Amino acid sequence: MRPSEAIGIYFERAADQLDLSDNIRRLLLIAKREVQVQIPVELDSGELATYIGYRVQHNNARGPMKGGLRYHPQVDLDEVRALASLMTWKTAVVDIPYGGAKGGIAVDPARLSARELERVTRRFVDAIHDLFGPDVDIPAPDMGTTADVMAWIMNQYGKYHGFAPACVTGKPVDYHGIAGREEATGRGVGSLTLKVLSRLGRRIPGTRVAIQGFGNVGSHTARFLQDAECRIVAVSDATAGFHRAEGLDVGALVKYSQTHAGRLAGFDGGDPLTNAELLALDCDVLIPAALGGVLHAGNAEAVRAPIIVEGANAPTEPEADAIFDRRQITVVPDILANAGGVTASWFEWVQNRQHYQWGIHRVRQELDRILGDAFEQVWHLSTSRGVPLRTAAYMLGVGRVARATVLGGVG
Ligand code: NAD
């Protein structure tokens, strides 16, 4: 199933519960603007390479559009379109004054040198600099992009429009970024994992957690949950996977990844396991924190964790979601679970615009408050309406966007 189809199904479920008219549904589903651009660059070898870049600006009823930029060979327009709409519902679930957007370049960053990656990024900004900006659409990191990429974006944008640090978030702390942004998505996934465990009456110390993906989201989630006395019994990335029933040493994994170009292959602190084995592991919480579509009709029955917290965007296909619902597996959906990143991005944007800096404690405190409030609202809606957490989260997000759209006037 295409990613946009899957998200469309979740949207329709919420729209049915909210009794939205067909006309409003159509307005909310169609993106405001979709662009595809050519990115020609000279490689270090002197050869010419041409990549395709996308930016989809889905909805701005609640504020400037906001969303990550993904560098991955499989990026295509449908995926970016789906992820852009997800951002619209996500910013609304946590009630921050943004709409939704997403971008991507079909490129494998691992195959390019840092200089080549910088050239690709700057050429992309050359192609779309008139279409984004602090009051219009603000990119951020996503899979395959880092704080350095965000710094290049700000710098290249500034060549056209002058000093405007708020044109992009997730920047390095030494280059107009903020302390606490990099860890924010993982911190949010971790803190919401603790909330759902408490709500379900489960003991936190010793909770067995399996995490797929050990990049920004996976590694910070692992650290946060280990600090909360959970046991990280399995992790995997694109190169390897490891299991240790007593709990892996997250500090050692992070150090290994940092000294091995972000890869876990060769780590010797656990028994090897495949991604399929990780997803089906006997554990208490499963956290997909890598690619979309990894939980599907073919493997959902094999999942043994009673709780899934979606660190990645769109990791669960609708058929799998229905199976989890029938099996009474609690799923904390992406638009709530990983909203910590965009929330801290909002803090960065606010500070850039005010030319003022908060301390790390304020960032963490406000992040925990906003995510905690959103969790309680979604939990309450889920129990009062008798719907899964995902439908409740979509109801909250879609309902807010629909009301803002009508209040703004559509004529
Ligand atoms: P990242 O590039 O930092 O890390 C991605 C990780 O996934 C890496 O460890 C990589 O090796 C692993 N991976 C890739 N293919 C894999 C495979 N086939 N099997 C297992 N692991 C694989 O990316 P990230 O920023 O951590 O993003 C991860 C997910 O979280 C994405 O779905 C992204 O959209 C979502 N997300 C990220 C943020 C953020 O702030 N970075 C915010 C919200 C959601």
Coordinates of C-alpha atoms and ligand atoms in Angstrom, one line a residue:
M1 CA 0.0 0.0 0.0
R2 CA 1.3 3.5 -0.9
P3 CA 2.1 5.6 2.2
S4 CA -0.5 8.3 1.2
E5 CA -3.2 5.6 1.0
A6 CA -2.4 4.3 4.4
I7 CA -2.5 7.8 6.0
G8 CA -5.7 8.5 4.1
I9 CA -7.4 5.5 5.8
Y10 CA -6.4 6.8 9.2
F11 CA -7.7 10.2 8.3
E12 CA -11.1 8.9 7.0
R13 CA -11.6 7.0 10.3
A14 CA -11.2 10.2 12.3
A15 CA -13.3 12.2 9.8
D16 CA -16.1 9.7 10.2
Q17 CA -16.0 10.0 14.0
L18 CA -15.9 13.8 13.6
D19 CA -18.7 13.7 11.0
L20 CA -16.8 15.9 8.6
S21 CA -18.5 16.8 5.2
D22 CA -17.0 15.4 2.0
N23 CA -16.1 18.9 0.9
I24 CA -14.0 19.6 4.0
R25 CA -12.4 16.2 3.8
R26 CA -11.3 16.9 0.2
L27 CA -10.0 20.3 1.2
L28 CA -8.0 18.8 4.1
L29 CA -6.6 16.0 2.1
I30 CA -5.2 17.9 -1.0
A31 CA -1.9 19.6 -0.4
K32 CA -1.6 23.3 -0.9
R33 CA 1.5 23.0 -3.0
E34 CA 3.8 20.2 -4.3
V35 CA 7.1 20.9 -6.0
Q36 CA 9.6 18.6 -7.6
V37 CA 13.0 20.0 -8.6
Q38 CA 16.1 18.9 -10.5
I39 CA 19.3 19.0 -8.5
P40 CA 22.4 18.8 -10.7
V41 CA 25.8 18.6 -8.9
E42 CA 29.4 18.0 -9.7
L43 CA 30.7 15.1 -7.7
D44 CA 34.3 15.1 -6.2
S45 CA 35.3 12.9 -9.2
G46 CA 34.3 15.7 -11.6
E47 CA 31.3 13.6 -12.8
L48 CA 27.8 15.1 -13.1
A49 CA 25.1 13.6 -11.0
T50 CA 21.4 14.7 -11.0
Y51 CA 19.1 14.1 -8.1
I52 CA 15.3 14.8 -7.7
G53 CA 14.2 16.9 -4.7
Y54 CA 10.6 17.3 -3.4
R55 CA 8.8 19.7 -1.1
V56 CA 5.1 19.2 -0.3
Q57 CA 3.4 22.0 1.7
H58 CA 0.2 20.4 2.9
N59 CA -1.7 22.8 5.0
N60 CA -1.2 26.2 6.7
A61 CA -4.6 26.7 8.4
R62 CA -3.0 26.8 11.9
G63 CA 0.3 28.6 11.0
P64 CA 3.5 28.3 8.8
M65 CA 4.1 24.9 7.5
K66 CA 6.7 22.7 9.2
G67 CA 8.3 19.4 8.4
G68 CA 11.5 17.5 8.0
L69 CA 13.8 17.0 5.1
R70 CA 14.7 13.3 4.3
Y71 CA 17.7 12.1 2.3
H72 CA 17.1 8.5 1.4
P73 CA 17.3 6.6 -2.0
Q74 CA 13.6 5.5 -1.8
V75 CA 12.2 9.0 -1.3
D76 CA 9.4 9.7 -3.8
L77 CA 6.5 12.2 -4.2
D78 CA 3.9 9.9 -2.7
E79 CA 6.0 9.3 0.5
V80 CA 6.7 13.0 0.9
R81 CA 3.0 13.8 0.3
A82 CA 2.0 11.3 3.0
L83 CA 4.6 12.6 5.5
A84 CA 3.6 16.2 4.9
S85 CA 0.0 15.5 5.8
L86 CA 1.2 13.6 8.9
M87 CA 2.9 16.8 10.0
T88 CA -0.3 18.8 9.7
W89 CA -2.1 16.4 12.1
K90 CA 1.0 16.1 14.3
T91 CA 1.5 19.9 14.9
A92 CA -2.3 20.1 15.6
V93 CA -2.2 17.1 18.1
V94 CA 0.4 18.9 20.2
D95 CA -1.4 22.2 19.6
I96 CA 1.6 24.3 18.3
P97 CA 1.0 27.1 15.8
Y98 CA 2.1 25.4 12.6
G99 CA 0.8 23.6 9.6
G100 CA 2.5 20.6 7.9
A101 CA 5.0 20.1 5.2
K102 CA 7.8 17.6 4.2
G103 CA 10.6 17.4 1.8
G104 CA 13.2 14.9 0.6
I105 CA 15.9 14.1 -1.9
A106 CA 16.2 10.7 -3.5
V107 CA 19.8 10.2 -2.6
D108 CA 21.8 7.9 -0.4
P109 CA 23.8 10.2 1.9
A110 CA 26.1 7.3 2.9
R111 CA 27.5 7.2 -0.7
L112 CA 28.4 10.9 -0.8
S113 CA 31.3 12.8 0.7
A114 CA 30.4 15.6 3.1
R115 CA 31.4 18.2 0.4
E116 CA 29.1 16.4 -2.1
L117 CA 26.2 16.4 0.4
E118 CA 26.8 20.1 1.1
R119 CA 26.6 20.8 -2.7
V120 CA 23.4 18.8 -3.1
T121 CA 21.8 20.7 -0.1
R122 CA 22.8 24.1 -1.4
R123 CA 21.6 23.4 -4.9
F124 CA 18.3 22.2 -3.5
V125 CA 18.0 25.5 -1.6
D126 CA 18.8 27.4 -4.8
A127 CA 15.9 25.6 -6.4
I128 CA 13.3 26.2 -3.7
H129 CA 14.4 29.3 -1.7
D130 CA 11.4 31.4 -2.8
L131 CA 9.0 28.7 -1.5
F132 CA 10.1 28.4 2.1
G133 CA 11.0 30.8 4.9
P134 CA 10.3 31.6 8.6
D135 CA 6.6 32.6 8.0
V136 CA 5.9 30.2 5.2
D137 CA 7.5 26.7 5.6
I138 CA 10.3 25.7 7.9
P139 CA 12.4 22.5 7.2
A140 CA 14.0 20.4 9.9
P141 CA 16.1 17.2 10.1
D142 CA 14.6 13.8 9.3
M143 CA 16.0 10.5 8.2
G144 CA 19.5 10.9 6.6
T145 CA 19.8 14.6 7.4
T146 CA 21.7 16.2 10.3
A147 CA 22.3 19.5 12.1
D148 CA 25.1 20.2 9.6
V149 CA 22.6 19.9 6.7
M150 CA 20.3 22.4 8.4
A151 CA 23.3 24.8 8.9
W152 CA 24.0 24.7 5.1
I153 CA 20.3 25.4 4.4
M154 CA 20.3 28.5 6.7
N155 CA 23.5 29.7 5.2
Q156 CA 22.4 29.3 1.6
Y157 CA 18.9 30.8 2.3
G158 CA 20.6 33.8 3.8
K159 CA 22.5 34.5 0.5
Y160 CA 19.1 35.2 -1.1
H161 CA 17.1 36.6 1.8
G162 CA 19.5 37.9 4.5
F163 CA 20.0 36.7 8.0
A164 CA 17.0 34.5 8.9
P165 CA 17.9 31.7 11.3
A166 CA 14.2 30.8 11.8
C167 CA 14.0 29.6 8.2
V168 CA 15.1 26.1 9.3
T169 CA 15.3 24.3 12.6
G170 CA 17.5 21.5 14.0
K171 CA 20.6 23.6 13.4
P172 CA 23.9 23.0 15.4
V173 CA 23.9 24.6 18.8
D174 CA 26.9 26.7 17.7
Y175 CA 25.0 27.9 14.7
H176 CA 21.7 29.3 15.9
G177 CA 20.4 25.9 17.1
I178 CA 19.3 25.2 20.7
A179 CA 20.3 22.7 23.4
G180 CA 17.7 20.0 23.7
R181 CA 16.5 19.9 20.0
E182 CA 18.6 17.0 19.0
E183 CA 17.5 14.7 21.8
A184 CA 13.9 16.0 21.7
T185 CA 12.2 13.3 19.5
G186 CA 13.8 10.5 21.5
R187 CA 13.1 12.2 24.8
G188 CA 9.4 12.5 23.8
V189 CA 9.2 8.9 22.6
G190 CA 10.8 7.8 25.9
S191 CA 8.6 10.0 28.1
L192 CA 5.4 8.9 26.4
T193 CA 6.5 5.3 26.7
L194 CA 6.7 5.9 30.5
K195 CA 3.2 7.6 30.5
V196 CA 1.5 4.7 28.6
L197 CA 3.2 2.2 30.9
S198 CA 1.9 4.0 33.9
R199 CA -1.6 4.4 32.4
L200 CA -1.7 0.6 31.8
G201 CA -0.6 0.0 35.4
R202 CA 2.7 -1.6 34.5
R203 CA 5.9 -1.3 36.5
I204 CA 8.6 0.8 34.8
P205 CA 11.9 -0.5 36.2
G206 CA 13.0 -3.6 34.3
T207 CA 10.6 -3.0 31.4
R208 CA 12.0 -4.8 28.3
V209 CA 12.3 -2.5 25.3
A210 CA 13.2 -3.4 21.7
I211 CA 14.2 -0.5 19.4
Q212 CA 14.5 -0.7 15.6
G213 CA 16.8 2.1 14.3
F214 CA 19.7 3.6 16.2
G215 CA 19.9 7.1 14.6
N216 CA 18.8 10.3 16.2
V217 CA 15.4 9.0 17.4
G218 CA 16.4 5.4 18.4
S219 CA 19.6 6.3 20.2
H220 CA 18.0 9.1 22.3
T221 CA 15.0 7.0 23.1
A222 CA 17.3 4.2 24.3
R223 CA 19.3 6.6 26.5
F224 CA 16.2 8.1 28.0
L225 CA 14.6 4.8 28.8
Q226 CA 17.8 3.3 30.2
D227 CA 18.0 6.3 32.5
A228 CA 14.5 5.5 33.6
E229 CA 15.6 2.0 34.5
C230 CA 14.1 0.2 31.6
R231 CA 16.1 -2.6 30.0
I232 CA 17.0 -2.1 26.3
V233 CA 17.0 -5.7 25.3
A234 CA 17.4 -5.3 21.5
V235 CA 18.4 -2.6 19.0
S236 CA 19.1 -2.7 15.3
D237 CA 20.0 -0.4 12.5
A238 CA 20.5 -0.8 8.7
T239 CA 23.7 -2.7 9.2
A240 CA 23.1 -5.1 12.2
G241 CA 21.0 -6.0 15.2
F242 CA 21.8 -7.0 18.8
H243 CA 20.0 -8.7 21.7
R244 CA 20.9 -9.1 25.4
A245 CA 18.2 -10.3 27.8
E246 CA 19.8 -8.5 30.8
G247 CA 19.9 -5.2 28.8
L248 CA 22.4 -3.8 26.3
D249 CA 24.8 -1.1 27.4
V250 CA 23.3 1.9 25.6
G251 CA 26.3 4.1 26.4
A252 CA 28.6 1.6 24.7
L253 CA 26.3 1.4 21.7
V254 CA 26.2 5.1 21.3
K255 CA 30.0 5.3 21.5
Y256 CA 30.4 2.5 19.0
S257 CA 28.0 4.1 16.6
Q258 CA 29.8 7.5 16.9
T259 CA 33.2 6.0 16.2
H260 CA 31.9 3.8 13.3
A261 CA 30.2 6.3 11.0
G262 CA 26.8 5.9 12.6
R263 CA 26.8 2.1 12.1
L264 CA 26.4 -0.7 14.6
A265 CA 27.9 -3.5 12.5
G266 CA 30.8 -5.1 14.5
F267 CA 29.5 -4.2 18.0
D268 CA 30.3 -7.1 20.3
G269 CA 28.2 -6.3 23.4
G270 CA 25.2 -8.5 22.4
D271 CA 24.0 -11.5 20.4
P272 CA 23.2 -10.8 16.7
L273 CA 19.6 -10.7 15.7
T274 CA 17.8 -9.8 12.5
N275 CA 15.3 -7.0 12.1
A276 CA 12.5 -9.6 11.6
E277 CA 13.5 -11.2 14.9
L278 CA 13.6 -7.8 16.7
L279 CA 10.0 -7.0 15.6
A280 CA 8.8 -10.4 16.9
L281 CA 10.9 -10.4 20.1
D282 CA 9.3 -11.3 23.4
C283 CA 9.5 -7.9 25.2
D284 CA 7.2 -5.3 26.8
V285 CA 7.6 -2.4 24.4
L286 CA 8.5 -2.4 20.7
I287 CA 9.7 0.9 19.3
P288 CA 10.1 1.2 15.5
A289 CA 12.4 4.2 15.0
A290 CA 13.7 3.8 11.5
L291 CA 11.7 3.3 8.3
G292 CA 7.9 3.5 7.5
G293 CA 5.8 0.5 6.7
V294 CA 7.8 -2.0 8.7
L295 CA 4.8 -3.5 10.5
H296 CA 2.4 -5.0 8.0
A297 CA -0.1 -7.8 7.4
G298 CA 2.8 -10.2 6.9
N299 CA 4.4 -9.8 10.4
A300 CA 1.8 -8.2 12.7
E301 CA 0.6 -11.5 14.1
A302 CA 4.2 -12.3 15.0
V303 CA 4.6 -9.2 17.2
R304 CA 4.7 -10.2 20.9
A305 CA 5.1 -6.9 22.6
P306 CA 1.8 -5.7 24.2
I307 CA 2.8 -2.0 23.6
I308 CA 4.1 -0.4 20.5
V309 CA 5.4 3.2 20.5
E310 CA 5.9 4.7 17.0
G311 CA 9.2 6.6 17.0
A312 CA 9.3 6.4 13.2
N313 CA 6.8 8.1 10.9
A314 CA 4.2 5.7 9.5
P315 CA 5.8 2.4 10.6
T316 CA 2.4 0.6 10.8
E317 CA 0.3 -0.2 7.8
P318 CA -3.5 -0.2 8.3
E319 CA -3.8 -4.0 8.0
A320 CA -1.3 -4.4 10.8
D321 CA -3.0 -1.7 12.8
A322 CA -6.3 -3.6 12.6
I323 CA -4.5 -6.8 13.8
F324 CA -3.0 -4.9 16.7
D325 CA -6.4 -3.5 17.6
R326 CA -8.0 -7.0 17.5
R327 CA -5.1 -8.4 19.6
Q328 CA -5.5 -5.5 22.1
I329 CA -1.9 -4.3 21.6
T330 CA -1.7 -0.7 22.6
V331 CA -0.2 1.5 19.9
V332 CA 1.0 5.1 20.7
P333 CA 0.7 6.6 17.2
D334 CA 3.5 8.5 15.4
I335 CA 1.6 11.8 15.3
L336 CA 1.7 11.8 19.1
A337 CA 4.7 9.6 20.0
N338 CA 7.4 11.4 17.9
A339 CA 6.0 14.9 18.1
G340 CA 8.8 16.0 20.5
G341 CA 11.0 16.9 17.6
V342 CA 8.6 19.4 16.0
T343 CA 7.7 20.8 19.4
A344 CA 11.4 21.5 20.2
S345 CA 11.8 22.9 16.7
W346 CA 9.0 25.3 17.5
F347 CA 11.1 26.4 20.6
E348 CA 14.1 26.9 18.4
W349 CA 12.1 29.0 15.9
V350 CA 10.6 31.1 18.8
Q351 CA 14.1 31.7 20.2
N352 CA 15.5 32.6 16.8
R353 CA 12.8 35.1 16.2
Q354 CA 13.2 36.6 19.7
H355 CA 17.0 36.6 19.6
Y356 CA 16.8 35.1 23.0
Q357 CA 18.0 31.8 24.5
W358 CA 16.3 29.5 26.9
G359 CA 18.3 27.1 29.0
I360 CA 18.1 23.3 28.5
H361 CA 15.9 22.9 31.6
R362 CA 13.2 25.2 30.2
V363 CA 13.3 23.3 26.9
R364 CA 12.9 20.0 28.6
Q365 CA 10.3 21.2 31.0
E366 CA 8.1 22.8 28.3
L367 CA 8.5 19.8 26.0
D368 CA 7.4 17.4 28.8
R369 CA 4.4 19.6 29.6
I370 CA 3.2 19.9 26.0
L371 CA 3.6 16.2 25.2
G372 CA 2.1 15.3 28.5
D373 CA -1.0 17.4 27.9
A374 CA -1.4 16.0 24.4
F375 CA -1.1 12.5 25.7
E376 CA -3.8 13.1 28.3
Q377 CA -6.1 14.6 25.8
V378 CA -5.6 11.7 23.4
W379 CA -6.0 9.1 26.2
H380 CA -9.2 10.8 27.4
L381 CA -10.7 10.9 23.9
S382 CA -9.7 7.3 23.3
T383 CA -11.4 6.0 26.4
S384 CA -14.5 8.3 26.2
R385 CA -15.2 7.5 22.6
G386 CA -14.0 3.8 22.8
V387 CA -11.5 4.2 19.9
P388 CA -7.8 3.3 19.6
L389 CA -5.2 5.9 20.5
R390 CA -4.4 6.4 16.8
T391 CA -8.0 7.3 15.9
A392 CA -8.2 9.5 19.0
A393 CA -5.0 11.4 18.0
Y394 CA -6.2 11.9 14.4
M395 CA -9.6 13.1 15.8
L396 CA -7.8 15.7 17.9
G397 CA -5.5 16.8 15.1
V398 CA -7.9 16.7 12.2
G399 CA -10.6 18.4 14.3
R400 CA -8.4 21.3 15.2
V401 CA -7.3 21.8 11.5
A402 CA -10.8 21.6 10.3
R403 CA -12.0 24.2 12.8
A404 CA -9.1 26.6 11.9
T405 CA -9.8 26.1 8.2
V406 CA -13.5 27.0 8.6
L407 CA -12.7 29.9 11.0
G408 CA -10.2 31.3 8.5
G409 CA -12.8 31.2 5.7
V410 CA -12.4 29.2 2.6
G411 CA -14.2 31.5 0.1
Ligands
NAD1 P1 18.5 8.8 11.3 O1 18.9 8.9 9.9 O2 19.2 9.5 12.3 O3 18.5 7.2 11.7 C1 17.8 6.2 11.0 C2 18.2 4.9 11.6 O4 17.4 3.9 11.0 C3 19.6 4.5 11.4 O5 20.1 3.9 12.6 C4 19.6 3.6 10.3 O6 20.7 2.7 10.2 C5 18.3 2.9 10.6 N1 17.7 2.1 9.5 C6 17.6 2.5 8.2 N2 17.1 1.5 7.4 C7 16.9 0.5 8.3 C8 16.4 -0.8 8.1 N3 16.1 -1.3 7.0 N4 16.3 -1.6 9.3 C9 16.7 -1.1 10.5 N5 17.2 0.1 10.7 C10 17.3 0.9 9.6 O7 16.9 9.1 11.3 P2 16.0 9.6 12.5 O8 16.0 11.1 12.5 O9 16.4 8.9 13.7 O10 14.5 9.2 12.0 C11 14.0 7.9 12.2 C12 12.5 7.9 12.0 O11 12.0 8.8 12.9 C13 12.0 8.3 10.7 O12 10.9 7.6 10.4 C14 11.7 9.8 10.8 O13 10.8 10.2 9.9 C15 11.2 9.8 12.2 N6 11.2 11.1 12.9 C16 12.4 11.7 13.1 C17 12.4 12.9 13.8 C18 13.7 13.7 14.1 O14 13.6 14.7 14.9 N7 14.8 13.2 13.7 C19 11.2 13.5 14.3 C20 10.0 12.8 14.1 C21 10.0 11.6 13.4

